[in-house]
Short mmCIF file of C-alpha atoms in Angstrom, two decimals:
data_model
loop_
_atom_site.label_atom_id
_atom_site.label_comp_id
_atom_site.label_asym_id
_atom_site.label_seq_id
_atom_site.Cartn_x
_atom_site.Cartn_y
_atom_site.Cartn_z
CA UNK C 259 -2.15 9.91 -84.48
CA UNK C 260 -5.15 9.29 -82.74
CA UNK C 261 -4.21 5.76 -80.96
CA UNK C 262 -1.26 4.60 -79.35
CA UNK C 263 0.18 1.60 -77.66
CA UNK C 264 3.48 1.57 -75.87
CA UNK C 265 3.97 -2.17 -75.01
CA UNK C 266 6.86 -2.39 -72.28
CA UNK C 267 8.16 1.14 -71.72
CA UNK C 268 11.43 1.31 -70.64
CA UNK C 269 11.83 3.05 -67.25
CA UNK C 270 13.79 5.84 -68.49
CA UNK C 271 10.90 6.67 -71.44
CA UNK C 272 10.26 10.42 -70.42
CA UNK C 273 6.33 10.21 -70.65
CA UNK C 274 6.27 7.45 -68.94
CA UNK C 275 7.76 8.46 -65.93
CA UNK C 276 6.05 11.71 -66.38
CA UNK C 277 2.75 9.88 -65.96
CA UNK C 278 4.01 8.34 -62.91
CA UNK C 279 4.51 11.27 -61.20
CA UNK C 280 2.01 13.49 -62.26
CA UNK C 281 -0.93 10.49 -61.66
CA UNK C 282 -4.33 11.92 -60.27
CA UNK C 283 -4.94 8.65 -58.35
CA UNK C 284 -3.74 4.91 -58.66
CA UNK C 285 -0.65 3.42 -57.87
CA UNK C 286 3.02 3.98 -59.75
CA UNK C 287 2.51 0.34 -61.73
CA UNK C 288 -1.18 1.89 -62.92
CA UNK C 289 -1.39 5.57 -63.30
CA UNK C 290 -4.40 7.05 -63.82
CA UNK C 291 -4.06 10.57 -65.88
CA UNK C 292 -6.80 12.62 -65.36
CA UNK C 293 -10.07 11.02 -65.98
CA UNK C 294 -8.71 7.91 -67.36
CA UNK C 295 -10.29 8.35 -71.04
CA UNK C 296 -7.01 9.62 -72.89
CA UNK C 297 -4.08 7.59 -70.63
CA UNK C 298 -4.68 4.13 -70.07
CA UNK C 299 -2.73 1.60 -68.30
CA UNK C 300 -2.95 -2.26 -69.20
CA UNK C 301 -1.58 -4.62 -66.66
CA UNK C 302 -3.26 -7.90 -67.00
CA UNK C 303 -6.33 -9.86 -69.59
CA UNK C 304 -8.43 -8.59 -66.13
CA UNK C 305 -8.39 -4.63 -66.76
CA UNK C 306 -10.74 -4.55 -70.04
CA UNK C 307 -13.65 -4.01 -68.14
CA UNK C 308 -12.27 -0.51 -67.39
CA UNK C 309 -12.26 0.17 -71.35
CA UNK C 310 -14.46 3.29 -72.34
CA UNK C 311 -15.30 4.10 -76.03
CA UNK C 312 -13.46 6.92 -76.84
CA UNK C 313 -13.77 9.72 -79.90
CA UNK C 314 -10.74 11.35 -78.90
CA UNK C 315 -6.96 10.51 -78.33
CA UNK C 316 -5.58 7.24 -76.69
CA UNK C 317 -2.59 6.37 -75.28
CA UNK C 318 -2.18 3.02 -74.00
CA UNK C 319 0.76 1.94 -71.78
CA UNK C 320 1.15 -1.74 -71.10
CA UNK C 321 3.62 -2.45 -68.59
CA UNK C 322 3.53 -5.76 -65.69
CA UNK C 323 4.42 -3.92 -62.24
CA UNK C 324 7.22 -6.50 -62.26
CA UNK C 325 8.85 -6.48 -65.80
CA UNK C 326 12.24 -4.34 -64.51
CA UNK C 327 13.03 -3.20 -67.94
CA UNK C 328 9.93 -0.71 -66.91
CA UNK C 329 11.35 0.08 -63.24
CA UNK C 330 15.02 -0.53 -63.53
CA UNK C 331 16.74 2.92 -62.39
CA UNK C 332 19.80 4.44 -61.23
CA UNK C 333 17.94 5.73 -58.30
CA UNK C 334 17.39 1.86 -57.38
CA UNK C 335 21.01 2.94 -55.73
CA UNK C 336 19.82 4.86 -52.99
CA UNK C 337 15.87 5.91 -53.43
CA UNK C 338 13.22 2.96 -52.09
CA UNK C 339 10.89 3.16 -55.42
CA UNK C 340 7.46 4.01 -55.05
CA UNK C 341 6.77 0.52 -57.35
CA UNK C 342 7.01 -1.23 -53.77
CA UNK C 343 4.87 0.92 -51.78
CA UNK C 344 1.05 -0.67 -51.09
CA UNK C 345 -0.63 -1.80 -52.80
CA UNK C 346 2.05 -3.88 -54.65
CA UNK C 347 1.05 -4.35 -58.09
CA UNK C 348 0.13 -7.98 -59.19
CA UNK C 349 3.26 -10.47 -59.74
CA UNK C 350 5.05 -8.15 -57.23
CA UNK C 351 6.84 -10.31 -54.50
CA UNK C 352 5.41 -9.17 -50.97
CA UNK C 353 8.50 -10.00 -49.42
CA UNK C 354 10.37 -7.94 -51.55
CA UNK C 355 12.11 -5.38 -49.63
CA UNK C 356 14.24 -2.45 -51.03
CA UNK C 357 18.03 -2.32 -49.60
CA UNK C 358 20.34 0.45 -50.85
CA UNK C 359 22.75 -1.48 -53.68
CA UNK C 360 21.08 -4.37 -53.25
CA UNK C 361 18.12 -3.87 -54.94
CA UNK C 362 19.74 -1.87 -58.04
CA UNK C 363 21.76 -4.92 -58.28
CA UNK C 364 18.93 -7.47 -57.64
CA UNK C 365 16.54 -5.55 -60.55
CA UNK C 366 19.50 -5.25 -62.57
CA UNK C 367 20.33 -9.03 -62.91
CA UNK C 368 16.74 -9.36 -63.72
CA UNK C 369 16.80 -7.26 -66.79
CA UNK C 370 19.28 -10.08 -68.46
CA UNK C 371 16.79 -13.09 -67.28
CA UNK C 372 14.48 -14.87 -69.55
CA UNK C 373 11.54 -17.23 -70.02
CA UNK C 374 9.11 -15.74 -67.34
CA UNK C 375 5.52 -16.91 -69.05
CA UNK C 376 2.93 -14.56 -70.37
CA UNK C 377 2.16 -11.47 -68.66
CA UNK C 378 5.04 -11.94 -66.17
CA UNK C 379 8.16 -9.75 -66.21
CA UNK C 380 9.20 -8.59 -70.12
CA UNK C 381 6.92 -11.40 -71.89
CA UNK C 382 4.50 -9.45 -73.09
CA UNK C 383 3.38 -12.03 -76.10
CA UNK C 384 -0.15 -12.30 -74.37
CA UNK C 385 -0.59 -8.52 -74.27
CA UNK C 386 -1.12 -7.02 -77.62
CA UNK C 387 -4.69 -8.48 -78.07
CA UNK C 388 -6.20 -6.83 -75.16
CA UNK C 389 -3.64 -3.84 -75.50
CA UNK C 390 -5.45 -3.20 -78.52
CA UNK C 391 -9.16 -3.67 -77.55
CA UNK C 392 -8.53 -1.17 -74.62
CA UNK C 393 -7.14 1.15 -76.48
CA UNK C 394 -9.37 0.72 -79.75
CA UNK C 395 -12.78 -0.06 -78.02
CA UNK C 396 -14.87 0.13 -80.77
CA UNK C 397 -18.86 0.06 -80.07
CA UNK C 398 -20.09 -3.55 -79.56
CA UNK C 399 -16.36 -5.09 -78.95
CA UNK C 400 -16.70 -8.11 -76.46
CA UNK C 401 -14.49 -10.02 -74.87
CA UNK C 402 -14.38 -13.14 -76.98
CA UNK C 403 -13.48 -10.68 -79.96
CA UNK C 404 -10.39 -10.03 -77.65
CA UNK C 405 -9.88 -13.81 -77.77
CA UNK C 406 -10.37 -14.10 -81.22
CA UNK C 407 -7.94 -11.35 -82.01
CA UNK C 408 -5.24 -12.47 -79.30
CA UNK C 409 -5.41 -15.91 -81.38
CA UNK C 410 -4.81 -14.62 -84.77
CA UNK C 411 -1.89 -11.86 -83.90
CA UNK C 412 0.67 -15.05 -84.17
CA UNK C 413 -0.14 -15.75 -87.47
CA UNK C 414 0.90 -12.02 -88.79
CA UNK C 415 3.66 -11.47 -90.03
CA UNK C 416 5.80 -8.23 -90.31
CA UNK C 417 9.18 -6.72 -90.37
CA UNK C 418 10.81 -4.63 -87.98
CA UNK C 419 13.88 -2.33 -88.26
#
């Protein structure tokens, strides 16, 4: 498999949290492995001008730094996260504070809510276009071929199970 897209990873997905911690720079919500060229982050439509054609491997994680199906942990209990260290990552309240309990609980309850709009939280139904063109990046892509394919994805249908 030479491209990959996680869309969402759940918190307690091993290589995702393995990227986290073993990042060579950028913040817990947008690790950067190594040079950037294999591991890719998506957070918003904003980050394709960091795509880089690429002949080898690609793993692409798209994840908003405040969807808590992606940061909801056990260790919420008594560990302040490094998710709310500076610089927070975009949709990230800055007068969110971490309180032992309280903010297991507080992330918890916001796994079961719904309706946030695109790119916010675990709506990720704006994503998959530009998920794709990072991670695909083919010689002479643009961004209105983003928009082109973020308008058609809708209109396929497949199965899942």
């Amino acid at each position: 498999i030479k491209r990959i897209i996680w869309i969402g990873p759940p918190s307690q997905s091993r290589l995702w949290k393995q990227w986290q911690v073993d990042r060579s720079a950028g913040p817990m919500w947008q690790p950067v492995i190594g040079n950037g060229l294999i591991a890719r982050t998506y957070i918003s439509a904003g980050e394709l001008e960091r795509a880089v054609p690429s002949d080898g491997p690609v793993i692409t994680f798209s994840a908003h730094p405040n969807d808590p199906v992606v940061y909801w942990s056990p260790d919420l209990l008594l560990q302040k996260p490094d998710w709310l260290d500076q610089p927070l990552g975009p949709g990230v309240d800055p007068r969110m504070k971490w309180f032992p309990i309280i903010t297991y609980l507080q992330v918890g309850m916001d796994l079961i809510s719904g309706g946030a709009p695109p790119e916010v939280g675990h709506n990720y139904s704006a994503d998959a276009g530009p998920a794709i063109a990072l991670t695909i990046n083919p010689p002479g892509w643009t961004p209105a071929k983003t928009q082109s394919l973020v308008r058609a994805l809708p209109s396929l249908h497949y199965v899942t199970g």
